Short mmCIF file of C-alpha atoms in Angstrom, two decimals:
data_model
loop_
_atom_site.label_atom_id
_atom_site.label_comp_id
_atom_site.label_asym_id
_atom_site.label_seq_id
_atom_site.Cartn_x
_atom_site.Cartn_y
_atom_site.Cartn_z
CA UNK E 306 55.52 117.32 88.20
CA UNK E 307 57.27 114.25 90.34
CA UNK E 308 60.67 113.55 88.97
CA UNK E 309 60.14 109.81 89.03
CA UNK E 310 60.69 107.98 86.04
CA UNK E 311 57.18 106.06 85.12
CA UNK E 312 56.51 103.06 83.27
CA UNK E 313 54.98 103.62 79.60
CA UNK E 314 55.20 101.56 76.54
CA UNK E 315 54.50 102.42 73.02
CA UNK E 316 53.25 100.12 70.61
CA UNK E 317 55.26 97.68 69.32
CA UNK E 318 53.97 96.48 65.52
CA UNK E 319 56.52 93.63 65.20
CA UNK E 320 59.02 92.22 66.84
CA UNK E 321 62.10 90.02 65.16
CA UNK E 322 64.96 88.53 67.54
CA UNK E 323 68.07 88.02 64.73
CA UNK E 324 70.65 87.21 67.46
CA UNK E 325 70.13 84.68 70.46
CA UNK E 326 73.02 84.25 72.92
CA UNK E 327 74.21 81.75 75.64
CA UNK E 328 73.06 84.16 77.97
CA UNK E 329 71.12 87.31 76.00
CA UNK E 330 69.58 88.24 72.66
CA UNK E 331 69.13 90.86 70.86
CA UNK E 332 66.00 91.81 69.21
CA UNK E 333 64.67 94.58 66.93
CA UNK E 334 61.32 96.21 67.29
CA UNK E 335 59.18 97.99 64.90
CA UNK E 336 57.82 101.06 67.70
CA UNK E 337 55.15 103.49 66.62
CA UNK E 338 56.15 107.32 67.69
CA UNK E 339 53.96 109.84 68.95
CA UNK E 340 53.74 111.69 65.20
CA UNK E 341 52.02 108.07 64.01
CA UNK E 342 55.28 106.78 61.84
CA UNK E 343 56.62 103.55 62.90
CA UNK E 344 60.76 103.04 63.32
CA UNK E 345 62.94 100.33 63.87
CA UNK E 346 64.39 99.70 67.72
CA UNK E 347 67.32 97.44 68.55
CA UNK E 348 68.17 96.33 71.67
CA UNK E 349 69.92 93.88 73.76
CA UNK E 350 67.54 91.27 75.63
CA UNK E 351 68.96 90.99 79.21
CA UNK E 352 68.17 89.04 82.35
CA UNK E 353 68.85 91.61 84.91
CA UNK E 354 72.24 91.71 87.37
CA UNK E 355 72.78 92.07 91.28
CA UNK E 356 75.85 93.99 92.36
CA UNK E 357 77.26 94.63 96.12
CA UNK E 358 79.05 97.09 97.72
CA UNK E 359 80.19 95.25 100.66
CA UNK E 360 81.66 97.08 103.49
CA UNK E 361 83.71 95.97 106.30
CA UNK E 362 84.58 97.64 110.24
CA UNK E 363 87.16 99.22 108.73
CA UNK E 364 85.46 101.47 106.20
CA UNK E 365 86.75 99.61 102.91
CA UNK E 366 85.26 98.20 99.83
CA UNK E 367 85.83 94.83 98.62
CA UNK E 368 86.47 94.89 94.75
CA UNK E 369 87.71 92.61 91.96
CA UNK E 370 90.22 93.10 89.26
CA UNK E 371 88.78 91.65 86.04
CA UNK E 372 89.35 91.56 82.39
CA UNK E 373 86.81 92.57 80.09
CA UNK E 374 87.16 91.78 76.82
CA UNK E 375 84.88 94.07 75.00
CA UNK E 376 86.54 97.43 76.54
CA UNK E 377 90.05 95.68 76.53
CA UNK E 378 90.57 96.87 79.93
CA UNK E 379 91.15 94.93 83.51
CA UNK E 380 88.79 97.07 85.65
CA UNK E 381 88.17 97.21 89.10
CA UNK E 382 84.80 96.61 89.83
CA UNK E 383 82.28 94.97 93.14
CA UNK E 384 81.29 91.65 93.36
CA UNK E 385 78.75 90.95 90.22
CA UNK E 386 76.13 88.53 88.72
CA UNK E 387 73.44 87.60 86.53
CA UNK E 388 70.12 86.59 87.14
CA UNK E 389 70.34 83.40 85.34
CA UNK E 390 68.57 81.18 87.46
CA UNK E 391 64.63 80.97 86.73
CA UNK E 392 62.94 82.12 90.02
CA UNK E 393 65.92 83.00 92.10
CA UNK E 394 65.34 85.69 94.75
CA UNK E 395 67.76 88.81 94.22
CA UNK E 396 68.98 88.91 97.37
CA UNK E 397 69.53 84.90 97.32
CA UNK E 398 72.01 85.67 93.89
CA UNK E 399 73.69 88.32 95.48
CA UNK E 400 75.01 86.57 98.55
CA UNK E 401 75.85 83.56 95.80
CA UNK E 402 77.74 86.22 94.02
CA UNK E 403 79.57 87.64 97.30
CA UNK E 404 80.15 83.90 98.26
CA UNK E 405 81.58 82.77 94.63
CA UNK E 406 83.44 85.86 93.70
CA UNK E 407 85.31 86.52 97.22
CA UNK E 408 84.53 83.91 99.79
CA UNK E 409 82.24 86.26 102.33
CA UNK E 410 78.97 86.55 103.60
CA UNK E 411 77.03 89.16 105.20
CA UNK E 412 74.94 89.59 108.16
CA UNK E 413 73.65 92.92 107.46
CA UNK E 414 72.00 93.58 103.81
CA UNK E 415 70.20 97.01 102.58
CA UNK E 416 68.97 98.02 98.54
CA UNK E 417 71.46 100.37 97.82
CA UNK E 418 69.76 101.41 94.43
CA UNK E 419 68.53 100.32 90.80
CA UNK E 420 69.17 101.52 87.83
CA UNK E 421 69.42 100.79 83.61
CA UNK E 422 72.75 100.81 82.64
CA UNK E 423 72.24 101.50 79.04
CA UNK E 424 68.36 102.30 78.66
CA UNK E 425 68.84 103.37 75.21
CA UNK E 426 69.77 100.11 73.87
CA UNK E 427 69.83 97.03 76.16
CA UNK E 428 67.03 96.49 79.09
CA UNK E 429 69.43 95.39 81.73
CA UNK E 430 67.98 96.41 84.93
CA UNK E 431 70.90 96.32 88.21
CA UNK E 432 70.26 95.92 91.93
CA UNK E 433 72.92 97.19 93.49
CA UNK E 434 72.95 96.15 97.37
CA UNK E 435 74.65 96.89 100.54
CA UNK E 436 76.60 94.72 102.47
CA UNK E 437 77.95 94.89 105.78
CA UNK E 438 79.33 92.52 108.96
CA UNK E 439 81.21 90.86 106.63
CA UNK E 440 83.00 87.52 107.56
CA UNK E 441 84.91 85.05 105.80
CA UNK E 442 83.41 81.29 104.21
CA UNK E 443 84.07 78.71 106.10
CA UNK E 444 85.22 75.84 103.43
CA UNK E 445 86.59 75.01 99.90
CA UNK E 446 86.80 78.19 97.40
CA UNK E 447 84.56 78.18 94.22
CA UNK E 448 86.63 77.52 91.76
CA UNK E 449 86.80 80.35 89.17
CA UNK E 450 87.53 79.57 85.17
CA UNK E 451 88.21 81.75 82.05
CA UNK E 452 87.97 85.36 83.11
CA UNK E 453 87.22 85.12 87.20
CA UNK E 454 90.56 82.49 86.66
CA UNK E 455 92.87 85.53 86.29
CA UNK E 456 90.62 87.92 89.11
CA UNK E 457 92.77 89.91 91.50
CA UNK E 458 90.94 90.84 95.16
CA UNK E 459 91.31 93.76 97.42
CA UNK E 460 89.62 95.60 100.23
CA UNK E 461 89.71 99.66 99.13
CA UNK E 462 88.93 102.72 101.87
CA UNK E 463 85.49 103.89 99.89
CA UNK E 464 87.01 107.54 100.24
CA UNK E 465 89.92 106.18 97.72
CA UNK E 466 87.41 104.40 95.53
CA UNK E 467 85.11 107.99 95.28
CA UNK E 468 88.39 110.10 94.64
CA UNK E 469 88.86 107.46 91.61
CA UNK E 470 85.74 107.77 90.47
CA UNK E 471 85.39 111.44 90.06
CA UNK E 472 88.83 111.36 88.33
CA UNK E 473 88.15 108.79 85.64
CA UNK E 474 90.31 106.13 87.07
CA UNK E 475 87.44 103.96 87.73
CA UNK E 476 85.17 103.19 85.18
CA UNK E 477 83.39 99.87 85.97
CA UNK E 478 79.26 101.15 86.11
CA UNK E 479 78.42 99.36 89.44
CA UNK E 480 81.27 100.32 91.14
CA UNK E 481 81.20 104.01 90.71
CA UNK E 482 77.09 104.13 91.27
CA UNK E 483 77.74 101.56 94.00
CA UNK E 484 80.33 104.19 95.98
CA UNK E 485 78.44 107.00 94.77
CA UNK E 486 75.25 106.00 96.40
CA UNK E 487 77.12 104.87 99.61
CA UNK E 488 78.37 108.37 99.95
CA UNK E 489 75.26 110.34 99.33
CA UNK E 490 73.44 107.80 101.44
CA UNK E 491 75.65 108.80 104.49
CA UNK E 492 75.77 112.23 103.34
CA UNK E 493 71.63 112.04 103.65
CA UNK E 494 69.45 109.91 105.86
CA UNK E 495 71.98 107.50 106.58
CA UNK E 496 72.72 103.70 105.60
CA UNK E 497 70.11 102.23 108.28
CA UNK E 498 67.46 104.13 106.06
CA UNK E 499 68.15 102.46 102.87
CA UNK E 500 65.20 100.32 101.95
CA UNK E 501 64.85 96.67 103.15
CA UNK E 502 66.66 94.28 100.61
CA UNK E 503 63.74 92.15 100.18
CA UNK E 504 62.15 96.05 99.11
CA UNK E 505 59.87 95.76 95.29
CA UNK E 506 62.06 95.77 92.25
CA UNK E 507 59.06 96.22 89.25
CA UNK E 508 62.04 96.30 86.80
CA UNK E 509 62.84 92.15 87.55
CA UNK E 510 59.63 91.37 90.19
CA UNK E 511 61.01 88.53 92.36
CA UNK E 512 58.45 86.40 94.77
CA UNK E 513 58.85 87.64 98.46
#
């Protein structure tokens, strides 16, 4: 048997949605099982999320400090952000992201992986990407509000960031797959083999 996860869905009898967000939902599903009886699923509806793990010459990270409020916790965590604009390439919100949250771009982009972050009760599907030959924005900064107001930046060695990790100092999700992946991709093939970053995504299909 392949260990690849597949794509399956069982069917759904109803379906209610008793909480609508600015930005996601969440909805309950009636779901029949294999054994024929029918139970109730709830779930958060989300659009789907681009992270980066950019990398510059001299083998560092760049991360953000940032408070979130549901964890009450200021965690350190790479640039981040949701696809929220009907149509919008990955890669295209990514660089936005990289370009809003720290002022860089990129000249070199790879898929670094996808994943679910909580499959068991929200859909959010992450593209995590790498970045490298990094340079600075020419022009005015976005200006940041509420949380991003208060957002500390920093470039980390990725050998510090995986030591944090694998202690428990560093918590945020993308971040610690992010480094993860970067070190078993070097470990393996090597970063020029990571897919193309215009590779198929069938969790969030984009147009080429």
């Amino acid at each position: 048997m392949a260990i690849q996860d597949t794509p399956e869905a069982w069917r759904v009898t109803s379906t209610a949605t008793p909480f609508t967000g600015k930005k996601t939902s969440m909805r309950t599903d009636r779901v029949v099982m294999p054994d024929g009886s029918t139970v109730s699923r709830d779930y958060q509806v989300h659009p789907g999320s681009v992270a980066v793990v950019a990398l510059d010459e001299e083998d560092r990270v760049l991360v953000l400090r940032q408070y979130r409020h549901p964890v009450r916790h200021k965690l350190w965590e790479i640039p981040a952000g949701l696809l929220d604009v009907p149509g919008e390439h990955p890669l295209r919100a990514v660089q936005r992201e990289l370009y809003e949250e720290a002022h860089v771009k990129a000249e070199d982009w790879r898929v670094l992986t996808d994943v679910y972050t909580t499959p068991g009760g929200c859909d959010e599907a992450v593209r995590i990407f790498l970045a490298r030959d990094l340079s600075e924005v020419e022009g005015e900064r976005f200006e940041a509000s509420e949380e991003e107001a208060d957002m500390e930046l920093a470039r980390v060695p990725v050998a510090e960031l995986v030591r944090g990790a694998l202690a428990g100092e560093l918590h945020n999700n993308c971040l610690v797959v992010g480094v993860l992946a970067l070190a078993a991709a070097r470990a393996g093939e090597g970063l020029d083999a990571l897919r193309p970053a215009d590779a198929p995504w069938p969790a969030r299909p984009f147009e080429a």
